[in-house]
Tab-separated table of C-alpha atoms in Angstrom:
chain	number	residue	atom	x	y	z
M	1261	MET	CA	13.998	25.344	16.281
M	1262	CYS	CA	12.611	23.900	19.048
M	1263	THR	CA	13.839	22.080	22.402
M	1264	GLU	CA	10.498	20.535	23.017
M	1265	THR	CA	7.982	18.856	20.421
M	1266	PRO	CA	5.502	21.525	19.287
M	1267	GLU	CA	1.587	20.992	20.205
M	1268	TRP	CA	0.894	21.163	16.439
M	1269	VAL	CA	3.182	18.351	15.519
M	1270	GLU	CA	0.686	15.422	16.244
M	1271	ALA	CA	-2.069	16.966	14.177
M	1272	GLU	CA	0.172	17.796	11.283
M	1273	LEU	CA	1.374	14.231	11.365
M	1274	SER	CA	-2.012	12.495	11.365
M	1275	LYS	CA	-3.126	14.917	8.548
M	1276	ALA	CA	-0.131	14.097	6.333
M	1277	THR	CA	-0.150	10.172	6.785
M	1278	ARG	CA	-4.058	10.129	6.254
M	1279	GLN	CA	-3.233	11.740	2.858
M	1280	GLY	CA	-0.587	8.852	2.473
M	1281	TYR	CA	2.728	10.803	2.785
M	1282	ARG	CA	5.483	9.192	4.425
M	1283	VAL	CA	6.699	11.356	7.339
M	1284	ILE	CA	10.113	11.603	8.745
M	1285	ALA	CA	10.754	13.748	12.052
M	1286	LEU	CA	13.936	15.642	11.807
M	1287	ALA	CA	16.268	16.847	14.769
M	1288	TYR	CA	19.734	17.347	15.576
M	1289	ARG	CA	22.264	18.095	18.241
M	1290	ARG	CA	25.825	19.302	18.298
M	1291	LEU	CA	28.360	16.942	19.595
M	1292	GLY	CA	30.928	18.388	21.739
M	1293	GLY	CA	31.336	21.709	19.707
M	1294	GLN	CA	32.957	19.856	16.987
M	1295	THR	CA	32.426	21.501	13.493
M	1296	ASP	CA	34.787	19.263	11.568
M	1297	LEU	CA	33.471	15.851	12.231
M	1298	SER	CA	36.544	14.072	10.604
M	1299	SER	CA	38.859	15.495	13.288
M	1300	GLY	CA	36.449	14.528	16.019
M	1301	SER	CA	35.259	11.254	14.472
M	1302	ALA	CA	37.509	9.020	16.837
M	1303	VAL	CA	35.871	10.557	19.654
M	1304	ILE	CA	32.229	10.345	18.301
M	1305	ARG	CA	32.662	6.663	17.278
M	1306	THR	CA	33.324	5.731	20.943
M	1307	LYS	CA	29.951	7.190	22.201
M	1308	LYS	CA	26.976	4.877	22.487
M	1309	ARG	CA	23.976	5.504	20.342
M	1310	SER	CA	21.939	6.158	23.363
M	1311	GLU	CA	24.401	8.995	24.417
M	1312	VAL	CA	24.258	10.815	21.051
M	1313	GLU	CA	20.696	10.508	20.358
M	1314	LYS	CA	19.346	12.370	23.144
M	1315	ASP	CA	18.388	16.174	24.076
M	1316	LEU	CA	17.828	16.475	20.402
M	1317	VAL	CA	16.464	19.800	18.783
M	1318	PHE	CA	13.354	19.376	16.881
M	1319	ALA	CA	13.912	20.539	13.402
M	1320	GLY	CA	10.541	19.925	11.455
M	1321	LEU	CA	8.781	16.994	9.653
M	1322	MET	CA	9.676	15.867	6.078
M	1323	LEU	CA	7.202	14.558	3.864
M	1324	SER	CA	7.948	12.360	0.809
M	1325	ASP	CA	5.351	10.699	-1.591
M	1326	SER	CA	5.746	7.625	-3.613
M	1327	PRO	CA	2.854	7.776	-6.230
M	1328	LEU	CA	1.074	4.587	-7.370
M	1329	LYS	CA	1.931	3.143	-10.810
M	1330	THR	CA	-0.653	4.027	-13.418
M	1331	ASP	CA	-1.910	0.551	-13.691
M	1332	THR	CA	-1.763	-0.387	-9.814
M	1333	ARG	CA	-5.438	0.208	-8.960
M	1334	LYS	CA	-6.584	-1.573	-12.217
M	1335	THR	CA	-4.332	-4.554	-11.320
M	1336	ILE	CA	-5.723	-4.686	-7.810
M	1337	LEU	CA	-9.398	-4.535	-8.949
M	1338	SER	CA	-8.601	-7.262	-11.495
M	1339	LEU	CA	-7.212	-9.610	-8.926
M	1340	LYS	CA	-10.002	-9.143	-6.503
M	1341	SER	CA	-12.733	-9.468	-9.199
M	1342	SER	CA	-10.996	-12.972	-10.129
M	1343	GLY	CA	-11.614	-14.011	-6.342
M	1344	HIS	CA	-8.225	-13.217	-5.046
M	1345	ARG	CA	-7.775	-11.760	-1.522
M	1346	CYS	CA	-5.276	-8.754	-1.528
M	1347	ILE	CA	-3.460	-7.847	1.534
M	1348	MET	CA	-0.984	-5.075	2.408
M	1349	ILE	CA	2.083	-5.878	4.461
M	1350	THR	CA	4.333	-2.930	4.828
M	1351	GLY	CA	6.962	-1.304	7.270
M	1352	ASP	CA	5.181	1.998	6.822
M	1353	ASN	CA	2.998	3.770	9.449
M	1354	LEU	CA	-0.560	2.454	9.716
M	1355	HIS	CA	-2.255	5.648	8.874
M	1356	THR	CA	-0.198	5.980	5.648
M	1357	ALA	CA	-0.576	2.442	4.885
M	1358	ALA	CA	-4.515	2.663	5.137
M	1359	ALA	CA	-4.363	5.741	2.910
M	1360	VAL	CA	-2.380	3.954	0.092
M	1361	ALA	CA	-4.649	0.971	0.589
M	1362	ARG	CA	-7.485	3.073	-0.108
M	1363	LYS	CA	-6.116	4.490	-3.332
M	1364	SER	CA	-4.930	1.245	-4.614
M	1365	ALA	CA	-8.490	-0.519	-3.954
M	1366	ILE	CA	-6.893	-2.805	-1.429
M	1367	VAL	CA	-9.461	-1.277	0.993
M	1368	ALA	CA	-12.691	-0.837	-0.857
M	1369	LYS	CA	-14.534	2.704	-1.085
M	1370	GLY	CA	-16.838	3.101	1.946
M	1371	ARG	CA	-15.214	0.568	4.181
M	1372	ALA	CA	-14.470	1.648	7.786
M	1373	VAL	CA	-10.846	1.086	8.748
M	1374	MET	CA	-10.411	-0.764	12.033
M	1375	ARG	CA	-7.362	-1.226	13.763
M	1376	LEU	CA	-6.194	-4.048	16.174
M	1377	ALA	CA	-6.381	-2.477	19.478
M	1378	SER	CA	-5.780	-5.123	21.867
M	1379	VAL	CA	-5.130	-8.994	22.288
M	1380	THR	CA	-5.842	-11.022	25.336
M	1381	PRO	CA	-4.162	-14.479	25.191
M	1382	GLY	CA	-6.994	-16.123	27.236
M	1383	ALA	CA	-6.868	-18.404	30.394
M	1384	PRO	CA	-7.314	-21.855	31.475
M	1385	ALA	CA	-10.110	-22.802	34.008
M	1386	ASP	CA	-9.442	-22.465	37.637
M	1387	PRO	CA	-8.881	-25.959	38.996
M	1388	ALA	CA	-9.924	-24.799	42.537
M	1389	ASP	CA	-13.268	-23.585	41.026
M	1390	LYS	CA	-15.508	-26.326	39.546
M	1391	LYS	CA	-17.863	-23.522	37.869
M	1392	SER	CA	-14.740	-21.855	36.383
M	1393	LYS	CA	-14.563	-22.113	32.630
M	1394	PRO	CA	-11.431	-21.464	30.415
M	1395	THR	CA	-11.359	-17.903	28.929
M	1396	PRO	CA	-10.606	-18.090	24.956
M	1397	PRO	CA	-8.084	-15.502	23.555
M	1398	CYS	CA	-9.713	-12.541	21.935
M	1399	ALA	CA	-8.552	-9.765	19.558
M	1400	VAL	CA	-10.575	-6.688	19.839
M	1401	PHE	CA	-10.448	-3.873	16.923
M	1402	GLU	CA	-11.358	-0.260	17.229
M	1403	PRO	CA	-11.847	2.481	14.469
M	1404	LEU	CA	-8.603	3.937	13.164
M	1405	TYR	CA	-10.014	7.256	12.911
M	1406	ALA	CA	-12.471	9.054	15.348
M	1407	GLU	CA	-14.194	10.206	12.213
M	1408	GLN	CA	-14.541	8.459	8.903
M	1409	PRO	CA	-16.641	10.372	6.332
M	1410	GLY	CA	-17.823	8.380	3.429
M	1411	VAL	CA	-18.147	5.191	5.002
M	1412	SER	CA	-21.193	2.927	4.109
M	1413	SER	CA	-22.063	2.277	7.864
M	1414	VAL	CA	-21.027	3.863	11.180
M	1415	PRO	CA	-18.338	1.346	12.512
M	1416	PRO	CA	-18.873	-0.316	16.216
M	1417	ALA	CA	-16.778	1.239	19.115
M	1418	THR	CA	-15.201	-2.097	19.561
M	1419	LEU	CA	-15.109	-5.537	17.406
M	1420	PRO	CA	-14.209	-8.450	19.291
M	1421	ILE	CA	-12.999	-11.833	17.348
M	1422	THR	CA	-12.836	-14.800	19.426
M	1423	PRO	CA	-11.976	-18.622	18.094
M	1424	GLY	CA	-14.973	-20.897	18.561
M	1425	GLN	CA	-17.455	-18.007	18.236
M	1426	ALA	CA	-19.306	-16.752	15.386
M	1427	LEU	CA	-17.523	-14.193	13.394
M	1428	PRO	CA	-19.030	-10.612	13.326
M	1429	ASP	CA	-20.018	-9.138	10.096
M	1430	ILE	CA	-17.080	-7.260	8.688
M	1431	ARG	CA	-18.291	-6.943	5.142
M	1432	GLU	CA	-18.483	-2.980	5.584
M	1433	MET	CA	-15.202	-2.924	7.198
M	1434	ALA	CA	-11.302	-3.164	6.527
M	1435	LEU	CA	-9.342	-4.730	9.532
M	1436	CYS	CA	-5.828	-3.708	10.050
M	1437	ALA	CA	-3.010	-4.597	12.463
M	1438	SER	CA	0.247	-2.734	13.182
M	1439	GLY	CA	3.407	-2.999	15.408
M	1440	ASN	CA	3.551	-4.647	18.939
M	1441	LYS	CA	-0.209	-5.736	18.793
M	1442	LEU	CA	0.695	-7.606	15.560
M	1443	ASP	CA	3.437	-9.217	17.615
M	1444	GLU	CA	0.845	-10.183	20.372
M	1445	LEU	CA	-1.441	-11.860	17.643
M	1446	LEU	CA	1.357	-13.794	16.132
M	1447	GLU	CA	2.162	-15.336	19.616
M	1448	ILE	CA	-1.219	-17.001	19.848
M	1449	PRO	CA	-1.584	-19.410	16.838
M	1450	ALA	CA	-5.297	-20.195	17.193
M	1451	LEU	CA	-6.214	-16.231	17.114
M	1452	ALA	CA	-3.549	-15.706	14.579
M	1453	THR	CA	-4.844	-18.364	12.153
M	1454	LEU	CA	-8.396	-16.824	12.532
M	1455	VAL	CA	-7.776	-13.239	12.382
M	1456	THR	CA	-4.755	-12.655	9.921
M	1457	PRO	CA	-6.743	-13.841	6.787
M	1458	LEU	CA	-9.224	-11.074	7.761
M	1459	LEU	CA	-6.628	-8.368	7.558
M	1460	LYS	CA	-6.427	-5.996	4.735
M	1461	VAL	CA	-3.601	-3.907	5.894
M	1462	ILE	CA	-0.656	-5.120	7.972
M	1463	ALA	CA	1.752	-2.197	8.913
M	1464	ARG	CA	4.884	-1.446	10.840
M	1465	CYS	CA	5.830	-4.966	9.598
M	1466	SER	CA	9.579	-6.486	10.471
M	1467	PRO	CA	11.133	-8.779	7.823
M	1468	ASP	CA	10.396	-11.551	10.403
M	1469	ASN	CA	6.824	-10.563	11.043
M	1470	LYS	CA	6.308	-10.521	7.212
M	1471	ALA	CA	7.669	-14.141	6.877
M	1472	ALA	CA	5.455	-15.050	9.920
M	1473	VAL	CA	2.295	-13.579	8.341
M	1474	VAL	CA	2.761	-15.389	5.196
M	1475	ALA	CA	3.419	-18.596	7.063
M	1476	VAL	CA	0.272	-18.065	9.112
M	1477	LEU	CA	-1.740	-17.639	5.726
M	1478	ALA	CA	-0.417	-20.850	4.537
M	1479	ASP	CA	-1.400	-22.728	7.828
M	1480	ALA	CA	-4.731	-21.264	7.408
M	1481	GLY	CA	-5.294	-23.371	4.383
M	1482	MET	CA	-4.307	-20.695	1.575
M	1483	ALA	CA	-1.566	-20.752	-1.102
M	1484	PRO	CA	-0.155	-17.132	-0.607
M	1485	LEU	CA	1.639	-15.380	-3.320
M	1486	MET	CA	3.994	-12.833	-1.854
M	1487	CYS	CA	4.968	-9.847	-3.937
M	1488	GLY	CA	8.210	-7.799	-2.736
M	1489	ASP	CA	10.809	-5.469	-3.856
M	1490	GLY	CA	13.259	-5.391	-1.105
M	1491	THR	CA	15.653	-7.017	1.079
M	1492	ASN	CA	13.116	-6.760	3.981
M	1493	ASP	CA	10.647	-9.273	1.830
M	1494	VAL	CA	13.261	-12.095	1.287
M	1495	GLY	CA	12.061	-14.224	4.131
M	1496	ALA	CA	8.379	-13.820	3.282
M	1497	LEU	CA	9.203	-14.385	-0.621
M	1498	ARG	CA	10.654	-17.821	0.515
M	1499	LYS	CA	7.755	-18.739	3.009
M	1500	ALA	CA	5.094	-18.003	0.144
M	1501	ALA	CA	3.751	-20.706	-2.125
M	1502	VAL	CA	4.888	-18.186	-4.945
M	1503	GLY	CA	7.426	-15.618	-4.413
M	1504	LEU	CA	7.332	-12.806	-6.752
M	1505	ALA	CA	10.497	-10.570	-6.603
M	1506	LEU	CA	10.160	-7.303	-8.362
M	1507	MET	CA	12.924	-5.026	-9.778
M	1508	GLU	CA	12.274	-1.722	-11.838
M	1509	THR	CA	14.794	-1.496	-14.464
M	1510	PRO	CA	15.809	1.696	-16.837
M	1511	ASP	CA	14.308	-0.611	-19.676
M	1512	TYR	CA	10.842	-0.814	-17.698
M	1513	LYS	CA	10.819	2.917	-17.640
M	1514	ILE	CA	11.722	3.501	-21.137
M	1515	LYS	CA	8.944	0.823	-22.274
M	1516	LEU	CA	6.376	2.912	-20.182
M	1517	GLN	CA	7.337	6.199	-21.911
M	1518	ARG	CA	7.312	4.512	-25.132
M	1519	ASP	CA	3.858	3.128	-24.550
M	1520	ALA	CA	2.653	6.535	-23.567
M	1521	GLU	CA	4.151	8.209	-26.741
M	1522	ILE	CA	2.387	5.540	-28.865
M	1523	ALA	CA	-1.029	5.994	-27.152
M	1524	GLU	CA	-0.701	9.670	-27.468
M	1525	ALA	CA	0.264	9.225	-31.183
M	1526	LYS	CA	-2.865	7.024	-31.816
M	1527	ARG	CA	-4.984	9.689	-30.038
M	1528	GLN	CA	-3.580	12.518	-32.180
M	1529	GLY	CA	-3.848	10.291	-35.269
M	1530	LYS	CA	-7.617	9.906	-34.781
M	1531	LYS	CA	-8.054	13.641	-35.005
M	1532	ILE	CA	-5.779	14.314	-37.842
M	1533	HIS	CA	-6.535	11.590	-40.505
M	1534	PRO	CA	-10.093	12.566	-41.028
M	1535	LEU	CA	-9.214	16.208	-41.757
M	1536	GLN	CA	-6.519	14.808	-44.242
M	1537	ALA	CA	-9.109	12.560	-46.003
M	1538	LEU	CA	-11.511	15.506	-46.491
M	1539	GLY	CA	-8.758	17.356	-48.268
M	1540	VAL	CA	-7.964	14.617	-50.892
M	1541	PRO	CA	-9.526	15.175	-54.039
M	1542	MET	CA	-11.998	12.320	-55.302
M	1543	PRO	CA	-10.884	11.235	-58.894
M	1544	SER	CA	-13.797	11.297	-61.348
M	1545	VAL	CA	-14.601	7.853	-63.099
M	1546	MET	CA	-15.335	9.830	-66.205
M	1547	GLY	CA	-13.026	11.212	-68.818
M	1548	GLN	CA	-13.242	13.996	-71.413
M	1549	GLY	CA	-16.509	13.877	-73.480
M	1550	GLY	CA	-18.374	11.732	-71.144
M	1551	ARG	CA	-16.225	8.589	-71.694
M	1552	PRO	CA	-14.937	6.429	-68.763
M	1553	ALA	CA	-11.484	7.413	-67.574
M	1554	THR	CA	-8.385	5.535	-68.395
M	1555	GLN	CA	-6.122	4.313	-65.445
M	1556	THR	CA	-3.496	6.584	-66.318
M	1557	GLN	CA	-5.719	9.556	-66.131
M	1558	LEU	CA	-7.283	8.371	-62.810
M	1559	MET	CA	-3.591	8.085	-61.297
M	1560	ALA	CA	-2.744	11.710	-62.555
M	1561	VAL	CA	-5.677	12.870	-60.719
M	1562	ALA	CA	-4.861	11.244	-57.507
M	1563	ARG	CA	-1.203	12.608	-57.543
M	1564	GLN	CA	-2.700	16.028	-57.860
């Protein structure tokens, strides 16, 4: 165990999140030498969280995976082909979210991922200086990764977006925002209305921010459909033009299993039936002495 964070942690964390894993850092601390928490619970409960969660011993990283449903990518591609814009809003780490967005086709193949790096609110003109002009707000994006193999074109080092100015060409890019930079963006309505509809992935998003993002999309003239499956999504579901709450039930899992079994049975059936057909003797239409066979004779041969 480590009393300090090892040097390899950042590299391993980045590697895992870029593959789409959810990563939890594990650490511990012994509380006053108590081995039986029930006997010392009264004392422990009086301590503040800041007192307890300090001087921790690093224990390692725990990786978890949540595979996509079999029809997720197909569904996203179908929505995009019908003219719908798909945006991921999640509380996950930005690197994890970007990896899942690629797998699900929200971020198209070959697109360079750009993160919101800075937000400047702008400033009014200086009244004391007649030549002074107001400075508009600006959102600046930078590449999420230092190296992005497989992209269609090399992304720029910086990508500024400013209200009132022509939008840069972002057709070969996927814009993302996360955490406090998202908070800063949402505090500037003119900039948020311009930039938010361009985003593909919005990560480290709180429940309030999810609702705010949906509201901004509506203010931009869109009719957002919000699809969510947890209590963190309730506010956004209510703000959306259409709120679609998901719930996975045992019946749904049984249906998926049954559909898979039926599909497998059909696949096997295509292999078996022709072989069986070849083994069925073909009744002759001619009876004894060259005379036409009767119906009874044909049925008897068929039974054999």
